[in-house]
Every structure is written in C-alpha cells, then in structure tokens.
mmCIF file with all atom_site columns, C-alpha atoms in Angstrom:
data_model
loop_
_atom_site.group_PDB
_atom_site.id
_atom_site.type_symbol
_atom_site.label_atom_id
_atom_site.label_alt_id
_atom_site.label_comp_id
_atom_site.label_asym_id
_atom_site.label_entity_id
_atom_site.label_seq_id
_atom_site.pdbx_PDB_ins_code
_atom_site.Cartn_x
_atom_site.Cartn_y
_atom_site.Cartn_z
_atom_site.occupancy
_atom_site.B_iso_or_equiv
_atom_site.pdbx_formal_charge
_atom_site.auth_seq_id
_atom_site.auth_comp_id
_atom_site.auth_asym_id
_atom_site.auth_atom_id
_atom_site.pdbx_PDB_model_num
ATOM 1   C CA . ASP A 1 1   ? 0.000   0.000  0.000   1.00 52.00 ? 56  ASP A CA 1
ATOM 2   C CA . ALA A 1 2   ? 1.138   3.594  0.580   1.00 59.00 ? 57  ALA A CA 1
ATOM 3   C CA . GLY A 1 3   ? 3.364   2.703  3.547   1.00 86.00 ? 58  GLY A CA 1
ATOM 4   C CA . ILE A 1 4   ? 1.329   4.448  6.221   1.00 92.00 ? 59  ILE A CA 1
ATOM 5   C CA . THR A 1 5   ? 0.035   2.607  9.271   1.00 95.00 ? 60  THR A CA 1
ATOM 6   C CA . GLN A 1 6   ? -1.922  3.721  12.282  1.00 96.00 ? 61  GLN A CA 1
ATOM 7   C CA . SER A 1 7   ? -2.070  2.133  15.706  1.00 96.00 ? 62  SER A CA 1
ATOM 8   C CA . PRO A 1 8   ? -4.128  1.124  17.465  1.00 96.00 ? 63  PRO A CA 1
ATOM 9   C CA . ARG A 1 9   ? -7.002  0.470  15.054  1.00 95.00 ? 64  ARG A CA 1
ATOM 10  C CA . HIS A 1 10  ? -9.570  0.559  17.836  1.00 96.00 ? 65  HIS A CA 1
ATOM 11  C CA . LYS A 1 11  ? -9.436  1.874  21.376  1.00 97.00 ? 66  LYS A CA 1
ATOM 12  C CA . VAL A 1 12  ? -11.880 2.376  24.200  1.00 97.00 ? 67  VAL A CA 1
ATOM 13  C CA . THR A 1 13  ? -10.737 4.621  27.009  1.00 96.00 ? 68  THR A CA 1
ATOM 14  C CA . GLU A 1 14  ? -12.191 6.364  30.023  1.00 97.00 ? 69  GLU A CA 1
ATOM 15  C CA . THR A 1 15  ? -12.859 10.069 30.368  1.00 97.00 ? 70  THR A CA 1
ATOM 16  C CA . GLY A 1 16  ? -9.907  11.912 31.810  1.00 97.00 ? 71  GLY A CA 1
ATOM 17  C CA . THR A 1 17  ? -7.216  9.465  30.725  1.00 97.00 ? 72  THR A CA 1
ATOM 18  C CA . PRO A 1 18  ? -4.413  10.380 28.315  1.00 96.00 ? 73  PRO A CA 1
ATOM 19  C CA . VAL A 1 19  ? -4.366  8.590  24.979  1.00 97.00 ? 74  VAL A CA 1
ATOM 20  C CA . THR A 1 20  ? -1.690  8.486  22.291  1.00 98.00 ? 75  THR A CA 1
ATOM 21  C CA . LEU A 1 21  ? -2.308  7.472  18.700  1.00 98.00 ? 76  LEU A CA 1
ATOM 22  C CA . ARG A 1 22  ? 0.560   6.642  16.414  1.00 98.00 ? 77  ARG A CA 1
ATOM 23  C CA . CYS A 1 23  ? 1.048   7.206  12.722  1.00 97.00 ? 78  CYS A CA 1
ATOM 24  C CA . HIS A 1 24  ? 4.004   5.579  11.009  1.00 97.00 ? 79  HIS A CA 1
ATOM 25  C CA . GLN A 1 25  ? 5.180   6.065  7.444   1.00 95.00 ? 80  GLN A CA 1
ATOM 26  C CA . THR A 1 26  ? 7.883   4.227  5.552   1.00 93.00 ? 81  THR A CA 1
ATOM 27  C CA . GLU A 1 27  ? 8.337   6.679  2.677   1.00 85.00 ? 82  GLU A CA 1
ATOM 28  C CA . ASN A 1 28  ? 10.175  9.650  4.256   1.00 87.00 ? 83  ASN A CA 1
ATOM 29  C CA . HIS A 1 29  ? 7.510   12.244 3.408   1.00 89.00 ? 84  HIS A CA 1
ATOM 30  C CA . ARG A 1 30  ? 7.941   15.633 4.993   1.00 89.00 ? 85  ARG A CA 1
ATOM 31  C CA . TYR A 1 31  ? 4.291   16.547 5.594   1.00 89.00 ? 86  TYR A CA 1
ATOM 32  C CA . MET A 1 32  ? 2.031   14.535 7.888   1.00 92.00 ? 87  MET A CA 1
ATOM 33  C CA . TYR A 1 33  ? -1.451  15.310 9.163   1.00 94.00 ? 88  TYR A CA 1
ATOM 34  C CA . TRP A 1 34  ? -3.976  14.252 11.769  1.00 97.00 ? 89  TRP A CA 1
ATOM 35  C CA . TYR A 1 35  ? -7.690  14.540 10.969  1.00 96.00 ? 90  TYR A CA 1
ATOM 36  C CA . ARG A 1 36  ? -10.793 13.532 12.829  1.00 97.00 ? 91  ARG A CA 1
ATOM 37  C CA . GLN A 1 37  ? -13.911 12.368 11.015  1.00 94.00 ? 92  GLN A CA 1
ATOM 38  C CA . ASP A 1 38  ? -17.352 12.935 12.459  1.00 93.00 ? 93  ASP A CA 1
ATOM 39  C CA . PRO A 1 39  ? -20.790 12.581 10.812  1.00 86.00 ? 94  PRO A CA 1
ATOM 40  C CA . GLY A 1 40  ? -21.903 15.836 9.238   1.00 84.00 ? 95  GLY A CA 1
ATOM 41  C CA . HIS A 1 41  ? -18.489 17.443 9.632   1.00 87.00 ? 96  HIS A CA 1
ATOM 42  C CA . GLY A 1 42  ? -16.390 15.625 7.079   1.00 88.00 ? 97  GLY A CA 1
ATOM 43  C CA . LEU A 1 43  ? -12.728 15.550 8.001   1.00 92.00 ? 98  LEU A CA 1
ATOM 44  C CA . ARG A 1 44  ? -11.321 18.301 10.162  1.00 93.00 ? 99  ARG A CA 1
ATOM 45  C CA . LEU A 1 45  ? -7.641  19.003 10.565  1.00 93.00 ? 100 LEU A CA 1
ATOM 46  C CA . ILE A 1 46  ? -6.318  18.669 14.114  1.00 96.00 ? 101 ILE A CA 1
ATOM 47  C CA . HIS A 1 47  ? -2.571  19.221 13.712  1.00 95.00 ? 102 HIS A CA 1
ATOM 48  C CA . TYR A 1 48  ? -0.014  18.826 11.012  1.00 93.00 ? 103 TYR A CA 1
ATOM 49  C CA . SER A 1 49  ? 3.722   18.584 10.704  1.00 93.00 ? 104 SER A CA 1
ATOM 50  C CA . TYR A 1 50  ? 6.092   19.883 8.055   1.00 90.00 ? 105 TYR A CA 1
ATOM 51  C CA . GLY A 1 51  ? 9.211   18.272 9.409   1.00 91.00 ? 106 GLY A CA 1
ATOM 52  C CA . VAL A 1 52  ? 10.877  16.816 12.471  1.00 94.00 ? 107 VAL A CA 1
ATOM 53  C CA . LYS A 1 53  ? 9.911   18.938 15.485  1.00 93.00 ? 108 LYS A CA 1
ATOM 54  C CA . ASP A 1 54  ? 7.949   21.283 13.186  1.00 94.00 ? 109 ASP A CA 1
ATOM 55  C CA . THR A 1 55  ? 4.224   21.182 13.857  1.00 95.00 ? 110 THR A CA 1
ATOM 56  C CA . ASP A 1 56  ? 1.278   23.525 13.630  1.00 93.00 ? 111 ASP A CA 1
ATOM 57  C CA . LYS A 1 57  ? -2.346  23.650 14.675  1.00 93.00 ? 112 LYS A CA 1
ATOM 58  C CA . GLY A 1 58  ? -5.322  22.878 12.519  1.00 91.00 ? 113 GLY A CA 1
ATOM 59  C CA . GLU A 1 59  ? -8.915  23.982 12.956  1.00 89.00 ? 114 GLU A CA 1
ATOM 60  C CA . VAL A 1 60  ? -9.797  21.687 15.893  1.00 95.00 ? 115 VAL A CA 1
ATOM 61  C CA . SER A 1 61  ? -6.593  21.482 17.922  1.00 96.00 ? 116 SER A CA 1
ATOM 62  C CA . ASP A 1 62  ? -7.972  22.168 21.416  1.00 96.00 ? 117 ASP A CA 1
ATOM 63  C CA . GLY A 1 63  ? -7.384  19.196 23.718  1.00 96.00 ? 118 GLY A CA 1
ATOM 64  C CA . TYR A 1 64  ? -4.810  17.627 21.403  1.00 98.00 ? 119 TYR A CA 1
ATOM 65  C CA . SER A 1 65  ? -1.050  17.758 21.165  1.00 97.00 ? 120 SER A CA 1
ATOM 66  C CA . VAL A 1 66  ? 1.368   16.211 18.681  1.00 98.00 ? 121 VAL A CA 1
ATOM 67  C CA . SER A 1 67  ? 4.986   15.277 18.473  1.00 97.00 ? 122 SER A CA 1
ATOM 68  C CA . ARG A 1 68  ? 7.314   14.386 15.648  1.00 97.00 ? 123 ARG A CA 1
ATOM 69  C CA . SER A 1 69  ? 10.760  13.348 16.849  1.00 96.00 ? 124 SER A CA 1
ATOM 70  C CA . LYS A 1 70  ? 11.465  11.229 13.760  1.00 95.00 ? 125 LYS A CA 1
ATOM 71  C CA . THR A 1 71  ? 10.426  11.689 10.151  1.00 94.00 ? 126 THR A CA 1
ATOM 72  C CA . GLU A 1 72  ? 8.527   8.428  10.117  1.00 95.00 ? 127 GLU A CA 1
ATOM 73  C CA . ASP A 1 73  ? 6.438   8.873  13.271  1.00 97.00 ? 128 ASP A CA 1
ATOM 74  C CA . PHE A 1 74  ? 3.739   11.420 14.047  1.00 97.00 ? 129 PHE A CA 1
ATOM 75  C CA . LEU A 1 75  ? 2.038   11.004 17.428  1.00 98.00 ? 130 LEU A CA 1
ATOM 76  C CA . LEU A 1 76  ? -1.299  12.467 18.457  1.00 98.00 ? 131 LEU A CA 1
ATOM 77  C CA . THR A 1 77  ? -2.018  12.773 22.172  1.00 98.00 ? 132 THR A CA 1
ATOM 78  C CA . LEU A 1 78  ? -5.308  13.474 23.836  1.00 97.00 ? 133 LEU A CA 1
ATOM 79  C CA . GLU A 1 79  ? -4.109  14.963 27.079  1.00 93.00 ? 134 GLU A CA 1
ATOM 80  C CA . SER A 1 80  ? -7.293  14.188 29.021  1.00 96.00 ? 135 SER A CA 1
ATOM 81  C CA . ALA A 1 81  ? -9.828  12.391 26.887  1.00 97.00 ? 136 ALA A CA 1
ATOM 82  C CA . THR A 1 82  ? -13.422 13.638 26.783  1.00 97.00 ? 137 THR A CA 1
ATOM 83  C CA . SER A 1 83  ? -16.533 12.092 25.260  1.00 97.00 ? 138 SER A CA 1
ATOM 84  C CA . SER A 1 84  ? -16.513 14.790 22.556  1.00 96.00 ? 139 SER A CA 1
ATOM 85  C CA . GLN A 1 85  ? -13.267 13.290 21.315  1.00 98.00 ? 140 GLN A CA 1
ATOM 86  C CA . THR A 1 86  ? -14.975 10.038 20.420  1.00 97.00 ? 141 THR A CA 1
ATOM 87  C CA . SER A 1 87  ? -14.279 9.900  16.717  1.00 97.00 ? 142 SER A CA 1
ATOM 88  C CA . VAL A 1 88  ? -12.403 8.208  13.927  1.00 96.00 ? 143 VAL A CA 1
ATOM 89  C CA . TYR A 1 89  ? -8.903  9.597  13.550  1.00 97.00 ? 144 TYR A CA 1
ATOM 90  C CA . PHE A 1 90  ? -7.055  9.513  10.266  1.00 96.00 ? 145 PHE A CA 1
ATOM 91  C CA . CYS A 1 91  ? -3.422  10.187 9.624   1.00 96.00 ? 146 CYS A CA 1
ATOM 92  C CA . ALA A 1 92  ? -2.309  11.337 6.181   1.00 93.00 ? 147 ALA A CA 1
ATOM 93  C CA . ILE A 1 93  ? 0.896   11.978 4.304   1.00 91.00 ? 148 ILE A CA 1
ATOM 94  C CA . ASN A 1 94  ? 1.336   14.489 1.522   1.00 84.00 ? 149 ASN A CA 1
ATOM 95  C CA . ARG A 1 95  ? 2.549   12.837 -1.657  1.00 75.00 ? 150 ARG A CA 1
ATOM 96  C CA . ASP A 1 96  ? 2.119   15.881 -3.863  1.00 67.00 ? 151 ASP A CA 1
ATOM 97  C CA . SER A 1 97  ? 5.622   15.556 -5.200  1.00 62.00 ? 152 SER A CA 1
ATOM 98  C CA . GLU A 1 98  ? 4.520   12.263 -6.741  1.00 57.00 ? 153 GLU A CA 1
ATOM 99  C CA . GLY A 1 99  ? 1.222   13.652 -8.025  1.00 55.00 ? 154 GLY A CA 1
ATOM 100 C CA . TYR A 1 100 ? -0.851  11.498 -5.695  1.00 59.00 ? 155 TYR A CA 1
ATOM 101 C CA . GLY A 1 101 ? -2.099  14.162 -3.311  1.00 74.00 ? 156 GLY A CA 1
ATOM 102 C CA . TYR A 1 102 ? -2.723  12.923 0.182   1.00 85.00 ? 157 TYR A CA 1
ATOM 103 C CA . THR A 1 103 ? -2.660  9.281  1.199   1.00 88.00 ? 158 THR A CA 1
ATOM 104 C CA . PHE A 1 104 ? -4.599  8.275  4.269   1.00 91.00 ? 159 PHE A CA 1
ATOM 105 C CA . GLY A 1 105 ? -4.063  5.599  6.857   1.00 93.00 ? 160 GLY A CA 1
ATOM 106 C CA . SER A 1 106 ? -6.751  3.104  7.765   1.00 92.00 ? 161 SER A CA 1
ATOM 107 C CA . GLY A 1 107 ? -7.941  5.105  10.748  1.00 94.00 ? 162 GLY A CA 1
ATOM 108 C CA . THR A 1 108 ? -8.225  4.667  14.508  1.00 96.00 ? 163 THR A CA 1
ATOM 109 C CA . ARG A 1 109 ? -11.683 4.388  16.000  1.00 96.00 ? 164 ARG A CA 1
ATOM 110 C CA . LEU A 1 110 ? -11.537 5.921  19.468  1.00 98.00 ? 165 LEU A CA 1
ATOM 111 C CA . THR A 1 111 ? -14.370 5.680  21.955  1.00 97.00 ? 166 THR A CA 1
ATOM 112 C CA . VAL A 1 112 ? -14.237 7.684  25.169  1.00 97.00 ? 167 VAL A CA 1
ATOM 113 C CA . VAL A 1 113 ? -16.651 6.382  27.814  1.00 96.00 ? 168 VAL A CA 1
ATOM 114 C CA . ALA B 2 1   ? -11.187 31.498 6.041   1.00 70.00 ? 49  ALA B CA 1
ATOM 115 C CA . GLN B 2 2   ? -11.059 28.829 3.415   1.00 77.00 ? 50  GLN B CA 1
ATOM 116 C CA . SER B 2 3   ? -14.018 26.498 3.287   1.00 87.00 ? 51  SER B CA 1
ATOM 117 C CA . VAL B 2 4   ? -15.533 23.808 1.129   1.00 93.00 ? 52  VAL B CA 1
ATOM 118 C CA . SER B 2 5   ? -19.259 23.253 0.808   1.00 94.00 ? 53  SER B CA 1
ATOM 119 C CA . GLN B 2 6   ? -20.947 20.150 -0.516  1.00 95.00 ? 54  GLN B CA 1
ATOM 120 C CA . HIS B 2 7   ? -24.577 20.784 -1.338  1.00 87.00 ? 55  HIS B CA 1
ATOM 121 C CA . ASN B 2 8   ? -26.023 17.340 -0.836  1.00 89.00 ? 56  ASN B CA 1
ATOM 122 C CA . HIS B 2 9   ? -25.695 15.396 2.385   1.00 92.00 ? 57  HIS B CA 1
ATOM 123 C CA . HIS B 2 10  ? -27.357 12.215 1.170   1.00 95.00 ? 58  HIS B CA 1
ATOM 124 C CA . VAL B 2 11  ? -28.167 11.206 -2.386  1.00 97.00 ? 59  VAL B CA 1
ATOM 125 C CA . ILE B 2 12  ? -30.163 8.117  -3.268  1.00 97.00 ? 60  ILE B CA 1
ATOM 126 C CA . LEU B 2 13  ? -30.102 6.841  -6.850  1.00 97.00 ? 61  LEU B CA 1
ATOM 127 C CA . SER B 2 14  ? -31.075 3.748  -8.748  1.00 97.00 ? 62  SER B CA 1
ATOM 128 C CA . GLU B 2 15  ? -28.475 1.852  -10.735 1.00 97.00 ? 63  GLU B CA 1
ATOM 129 C CA . ALA B 2 16  ? -27.768 3.351  -14.173 1.00 97.00 ? 64  ALA B CA 1
ATOM 130 C CA . ALA B 2 17  ? -28.905 6.809  -13.078 1.00 97.00 ? 65  ALA B CA 1
ATOM 131 C CA . SER B 2 18  ? -26.595 9.739  -13.683 1.00 97.00 ? 66  SER B CA 1
ATOM 132 C CA . LEU B 2 19  ? -24.808 11.379 -10.781 1.00 97.00 ? 67  LEU B CA 1
ATOM 133 C CA . GLU B 2 20  ? -23.735 14.911 -10.097 1.00 97.00 ? 68  GLU B CA 1
ATOM 134 C CA . LEU B 2 21  ? -22.430 15.974 -6.686  1.00 97.00 ? 69  LEU B CA 1
ATOM 135 C CA . GLY B 2 22  ? -21.903 19.652 -6.068  1.00 96.00 ? 70  GLY B CA 1
ATOM 136 C CA . CYS B 2 23  ? -18.818 21.208 -4.489  1.00 97.00 ? 71  CYS B CA 1
ATOM 137 C CA . ASN B 2 24  ? -18.059 24.885 -3.976  1.00 96.00 ? 72  ASN B CA 1
ATOM 138 C CA . TYR B 2 25  ? -15.053 26.381 -2.289  1.00 93.00 ? 73  TYR B CA 1
ATOM 139 C CA . SER B 2 26  ? -14.149 29.773 -0.951  1.00 90.00 ? 74  SER B CA 1
ATOM 140 C CA . TYR B 2 27  ? -10.546 30.690 -1.588  1.00 81.00 ? 75  TYR B CA 1
ATOM 141 C CA . GLY B 2 28  ? -9.265  33.442 -3.785  1.00 75.00 ? 76  GLY B CA 1
ATOM 142 C CA . GLY B 2 29  ? -5.879  32.051 -4.644  1.00 78.00 ? 77  GLY B CA 1
ATOM 143 C CA . THR B 2 30  ? -4.594  29.176 -6.703  1.00 79.00 ? 78  THR B CA 1
ATOM 144 C CA . VAL B 2 31  ? -6.164  25.922 -5.648  1.00 82.00 ? 79  VAL B CA 1
ATOM 145 C CA . ASN B 2 32  ? -5.665  22.264 -6.178  1.00 88.00 ? 80  ASN B CA 1
ATOM 146 C CA . LEU B 2 33  ? -8.918  20.335 -6.003  1.00 92.00 ? 81  LEU B CA 1
ATOM 147 C CA . PHE B 2 34  ? -9.651  16.756 -5.095  1.00 93.00 ? 82  PHE B CA 1
ATOM 148 C CA . TRP B 2 35  ? -12.463 14.286 -4.781  1.00 96.00 ? 83  TRP B CA 1
ATOM 149 C CA . TYR B 2 36  ? -12.009 11.408 -2.362  1.00 95.00 ? 84  TYR B CA 1
ATOM 150 C CA . VAL B 2 37  ? -14.205 8.364  -1.868  1.00 96.00 ? 85  VAL B CA 1
ATOM 151 C CA . GLN B 2 38  ? -14.694 6.377  1.306   1.00 94.00 ? 86  GLN B CA 1
ATOM 152 C CA . TYR B 2 39  ? -16.316 2.974  0.958   1.00 94.00 ? 87  TYR B CA 1
ATOM 153 C CA . PRO B 2 40  ? -18.060 1.609  4.049   1.00 90.00 ? 88  PRO B CA 1
ATOM 154 C CA . GLY B 2 41  ? -15.554 0.759  6.752   1.00 87.00 ? 89  GLY B CA 1
ATOM 155 C CA . GLN B 2 42  ? -12.563 1.880  4.724   1.00 89.00 ? 90  GLN B CA 1
ATOM 156 C CA . HIS B 2 43  ? -10.219 4.844  4.577   1.00 87.00 ? 91  HIS B CA 1
ATOM 157 C CA . LEU B 2 44  ? -10.306 7.639  2.040   1.00 90.00 ? 92  LEU B CA 1
ATOM 158 C CA . GLN B 2 45  ? -9.061  6.967  -1.460  1.00 90.00 ? 93  GLN B CA 1
ATOM 159 C CA . LEU B 2 46  ? -8.272  9.493  -4.147  1.00 90.00 ? 94  LEU B CA 1
ATOM 160 C CA . LEU B 2 47  ? -10.858 9.555  -6.921  1.00 94.00 ? 95  LEU B CA 1
ATOM 161 C CA . LEU B 2 48  ? -9.479  12.379 -9.022  1.00 93.00 ? 96  LEU B CA 1
ATOM 162 C CA . LYS B 2 49  ? -7.633  15.655 -8.770  1.00 91.00 ? 97  LYS B CA 1
ATOM 163 C CA . TYR B 2 50  ? -7.210  18.955 -10.560 1.00 92.00 ? 98  TYR B CA 1
ATOM 164 C CA . PHE B 2 51  ? -3.976  20.924 -10.442 1.00 87.00 ? 99  PHE B CA 1
ATOM 165 C CA . SER B 2 52  ? -3.986  22.899 -13.676 1.00 86.00 ? 100 SER B CA 1
ATOM 166 C CA . GLY B 2 53  ? -4.736  22.623 -17.401 1.00 90.00 ? 101 GLY B CA 1
ATOM 167 C CA . ASP B 2 54  ? -7.886  21.031 -18.786 1.00 93.00 ? 102 ASP B CA 1
ATOM 168 C CA . PRO B 2 55  ? -10.675 21.865 -16.333 1.00 94.00 ? 103 PRO B CA 1
ATOM 169 C CA . LEU B 2 56  ? -12.426 18.578 -17.106 1.00 96.00 ? 104 LEU B CA 1
ATOM 170 C CA . VAL B 2 57  ? -10.580 15.844 -15.260 1.00 95.00 ? 105 VAL B CA 1
ATOM 171 C CA . LYS B 2 58  ? -11.188 12.140 -15.407 1.00 95.00 ? 106 LYS B CA 1
ATOM 172 C CA . GLY B 2 59  ? -10.641 9.839  -12.494 1.00 93.00 ? 107 GLY B CA 1
ATOM 173 C CA . ILE B 2 60  ? -10.977 6.207  -11.652 1.00 92.00 ? 108 ILE B CA 1
ATOM 174 C CA . LYS B 2 61  ? -14.094 4.089  -12.083 1.00 94.00 ? 109 LYS B CA 1
ATOM 175 C CA . GLY B 2 62  ? -15.669 6.358  -14.702 1.00 96.00 ? 110 GLY B CA 1
ATOM 176 C CA . PHE B 2 63  ? -15.863 9.479  -12.537 1.00 97.00 ? 111 PHE B CA 1
ATOM 177 C CA . GLU B 2 64  ? -15.073 12.932 -13.847 1.00 97.00 ? 112 GLU B CA 1
ATOM 178 C CA . ALA B 2 65  ? -15.169 16.449 -12.457 1.00 97.00 ? 113 ALA B CA 1
ATOM 179 C CA . GLU B 2 66  ? -15.258 19.904 -13.963 1.00 96.00 ? 114 GLU B CA 1
ATOM 180 C CA . PHE B 2 67  ? -13.470 22.890 -12.490 1.00 95.00 ? 115 PHE B CA 1
ATOM 181 C CA . ILE B 2 68  ? -15.344 26.137 -13.152 1.00 94.00 ? 116 ILE B CA 1
ATOM 182 C CA . LYS B 2 69  ? -13.187 28.918 -11.792 1.00 91.00 ? 117 LYS B CA 1
ATOM 183 C CA . SER B 2 70  ? -15.814 31.653 -12.166 1.00 92.00 ? 118 SER B CA 1
ATOM 184 C CA . LYS B 2 71  ? -18.228 29.666 -10.035 1.00 93.00 ? 119 LYS B CA 1
ATOM 185 C CA . PHE B 2 72  ? -15.637 28.364 -7.546  1.00 93.00 ? 120 PHE B CA 1
ATOM 186 C CA . SER B 2 73  ? -17.034 24.928 -8.243  1.00 95.00 ? 121 SER B CA 1
ATOM 187 C CA . PHE B 2 74  ? -15.669 21.442 -8.781  1.00 97.00 ? 122 PHE B CA 1
ATOM 188 C CA . ASN B 2 75  ? -18.647 19.150 -9.332  1.00 97.00 ? 123 ASN B CA 1
ATOM 189 C CA . LEU B 2 76  ? -18.301 15.395 -9.562  1.00 97.00 ? 124 LEU B CA 1
ATOM 190 C CA . ARG B 2 77  ? -20.153 13.454 -12.246 1.00 98.00 ? 125 ARG B CA 1
ATOM 191 C CA . LYS B 2 78  ? -20.724 9.926  -13.429 1.00 98.00 ? 126 LYS B CA 1
ATOM 192 C CA . PRO B 2 79  ? -23.049 9.079  -16.312 1.00 97.00 ? 127 PRO B CA 1
ATOM 193 C CA . SER B 2 80  ? -24.245 5.753  -14.937 1.00 97.00 ? 128 SER B CA 1
ATOM 194 C CA . VAL B 2 81  ? -23.820 4.692  -11.314 1.00 97.00 ? 129 VAL B CA 1
ATOM 195 C CA . GLN B 2 82  ? -23.492 1.158  -10.032 1.00 97.00 ? 130 GLN B CA 1
ATOM 196 C CA . TRP B 2 83  ? -24.413 -0.392 -6.716  1.00 96.00 ? 131 TRP B CA 1
ATOM 197 C CA . SER B 2 84  ? -20.693 -0.602 -5.945  1.00 96.00 ? 132 SER B CA 1
ATOM 198 C CA . ASP B 2 85  ? -20.496 3.210  -6.026  1.00 97.00 ? 133 ASP B CA 1
ATOM 199 C CA . THR B 2 86  ? -22.326 3.339  -2.709  1.00 97.00 ? 134 THR B CA 1
ATOM 200 C CA . ALA B 2 87  ? -19.933 5.315  -0.526  1.00 97.00 ? 135 ALA B CA 1
ATOM 201 C CA . GLU B 2 88  ? -19.277 8.700  0.974   1.00 96.00 ? 136 GLU B CA 1
ATOM 202 C CA . TYR B 2 89  ? -17.694 11.293 -1.284  1.00 97.00 ? 137 TYR B CA 1
ATOM 203 C CA . PHE B 2 90  ? -15.576 14.179 -0.099  1.00 95.00 ? 138 PHE B CA 1
ATOM 204 C CA . CYS B 2 91  ? -14.519 17.258 -1.992  1.00 95.00 ? 139 CYS B CA 1
ATOM 205 C CA . ALA B 2 92  ? -11.294 18.897 -0.808  1.00 93.00 ? 140 ALA B CA 1
ATOM 206 C CA . VAL B 2 93  ? -9.239  21.972 -1.543  1.00 90.00 ? 141 VAL B CA 1
ATOM 207 C CA . TYR B 2 94  ? -5.478  22.151 -1.108  1.00 85.00 ? 142 TYR B CA 1
ATOM 208 C CA . VAL B 2 95  ? -4.381  25.590 -0.025  1.00 76.00 ? 143 VAL B CA 1
ATOM 209 C CA . VAL B 2 96  ? -1.095  27.367 0.511   1.00 69.00 ? 144 VAL B CA 1
ATOM 210 C CA . GLY B 2 97  ? 0.688   25.975 3.548   1.00 66.00 ? 145 GLY B CA 1
ATOM 211 C CA . GLY B 2 98  ? 0.063   22.403 2.588   1.00 68.00 ? 146 GLY B CA 1
ATOM 212 C CA . LYS B 2 99  ? -3.347  21.986 4.172   1.00 79.00 ? 147 LYS B CA 1
ATOM 213 C CA . LEU B 2 100 ? -6.215  20.020 2.697   1.00 85.00 ? 148 LEU B CA 1
ATOM 214 C CA . ILE B 2 101 ? -9.631  21.417 3.590   1.00 88.00 ? 149 ILE B CA 1
ATOM 215 C CA . PHE B 2 102 ? -12.548 18.997 3.288   1.00 91.00 ? 150 PHE B CA 1
ATOM 216 C CA . GLY B 2 103 ? -16.239 19.453 2.657   1.00 93.00 ? 151 GLY B CA 1
ATOM 217 C CA . GLN B 2 104 ? -18.793 17.816 4.899   1.00 93.00 ? 152 GLN B CA 1
ATOM 218 C CA . GLY B 2 105 ? -19.166 14.819 2.641   1.00 94.00 ? 153 GLY B CA 1
ATOM 219 C CA . THR B 2 106 ? -22.020 13.426 0.559   1.00 96.00 ? 154 THR B CA 1
ATOM 220 C CA . GLU B 2 107 ? -23.329 9.970  1.243   1.00 96.00 ? 155 GLU B CA 1
ATOM 221 C CA . LEU B 2 108 ? -24.360 8.180  -1.942  1.00 97.00 ? 156 LEU B CA 1
ATOM 222 C CA . SER B 2 109 ? -26.678 5.198  -1.779  1.00 97.00 ? 157 SER B CA 1
ATOM 223 C CA . VAL B 2 110 ? -27.270 3.297  -5.016  1.00 97.00 ? 158 VAL B CA 1
ATOM 224 C CA . LYS B 2 111 ? -30.245 0.961  -5.096  1.00 95.00 ? 159 LYS B CA 1
ATOM 225 C CA . PRO B 2 112 ? -29.812 -2.202 -7.177  1.00 89.00 ? 160 PRO B CA 1
#
C-alpha cells in the first residue's frame, strides 16, 4: 500500500485518561497530518507537521497535542480524553511531489466512555 | 477562512442513473482540487484531482469532475452509477501551507 500505518485500530478509554495514537510512514515524506472524522463534519484538521519537530495547529486542535521526533512517526495525544473526542482519527501523508495528493491511513476508532 | 461546501448530504439513486455531486469552495488564490471516496468501513481513497490545465478531469471508475473557476465549483459526475459506487464522497481543496480542507461529505446510496 502507501506505507502508512496507524495504531491502534480501535481503542476504548475512560474520560480523563491520556491517549496516544501513532502514525508511522515508511516513505520519508515531509508533511504529515492528523484529521478527525465525524458525521456531518467531514474531516477536520487537528494538527499537522512539516518536518521533524515542526508542527502547527489545525482547525480543531484544542485538547490535542502532537509530536514528531522522527520523520517516520507522528504522534497524536489526547491529554485528558473527553466524550466529545470520540471519533475516527485519520493520519495522512502528503505525496504531492509524486502527483498522488494525500494518502490516508486506515484510521483509529476511538471511543471515550 | 477557506471552506468547502458540498450541497447534498445524502443522495439516493437507482443503478444506471446519472450522478452529479456539487462542491463549492471559498478561496481566492490558486487551488488544487480533489475528490475522495470512502467505501463503508474503509479509509479515504483518491478519486481524481485537478492541479492545472484542462478543467475537465477524469478519475478512476468512470468518474469525472469539472473545475469552473468563475463559479468556484468542482462538481463530480458519473453518467451511470453502479451499486458498488455506494460510498461517501468528499470534496477537498489544497491551499497554501500544505493543508487540505474537506467538505462535509455526501453519502451516496445506489439501489440495485
């Protein structure tokens, strides 16, 4: 496939606990993104990264933080999970240089109870 | 702020019917435009894209889209849908800074 994997695929966690989702790529792309998908809202950008240690906020960044210590890994952390963060989270890489646009991972379904 | 609007939230068609899904964006600069498809339980896949040149672009599975700059539109079309086209379709705009902005999505249900 496109060499992008997300883990875990599914997670149930309790309100108030920290949660970290991982996105791993094998293709050395500079740009990586975290989106959340919710019915009626499409995909909304949480955070993105344009290089190691270079990150920026998207439109729905409150309650989330990210880290990118290596090119291949982009971590999304919910500092204290809330029920409103129940969602499907997608990681993406930007393959514009190859003419493919974005390539998405398979998603992580997170449920906060 | 940049935004993408998809007019239809849910479209129901019979097989062999023609499809047109509307997409409008608000951004005054140069844009790259995309349509993505998400089949049930799967991740998003690229259907087609427009970067420059011929405003009528053809994608996979018989889909095409037309970029009309004066109308800020990028509508998706298919002359004859199949049951296997049942999915959610997302229009997206790529703006300066490397960000992809998505519309709300249109759910397409095709009845056999």
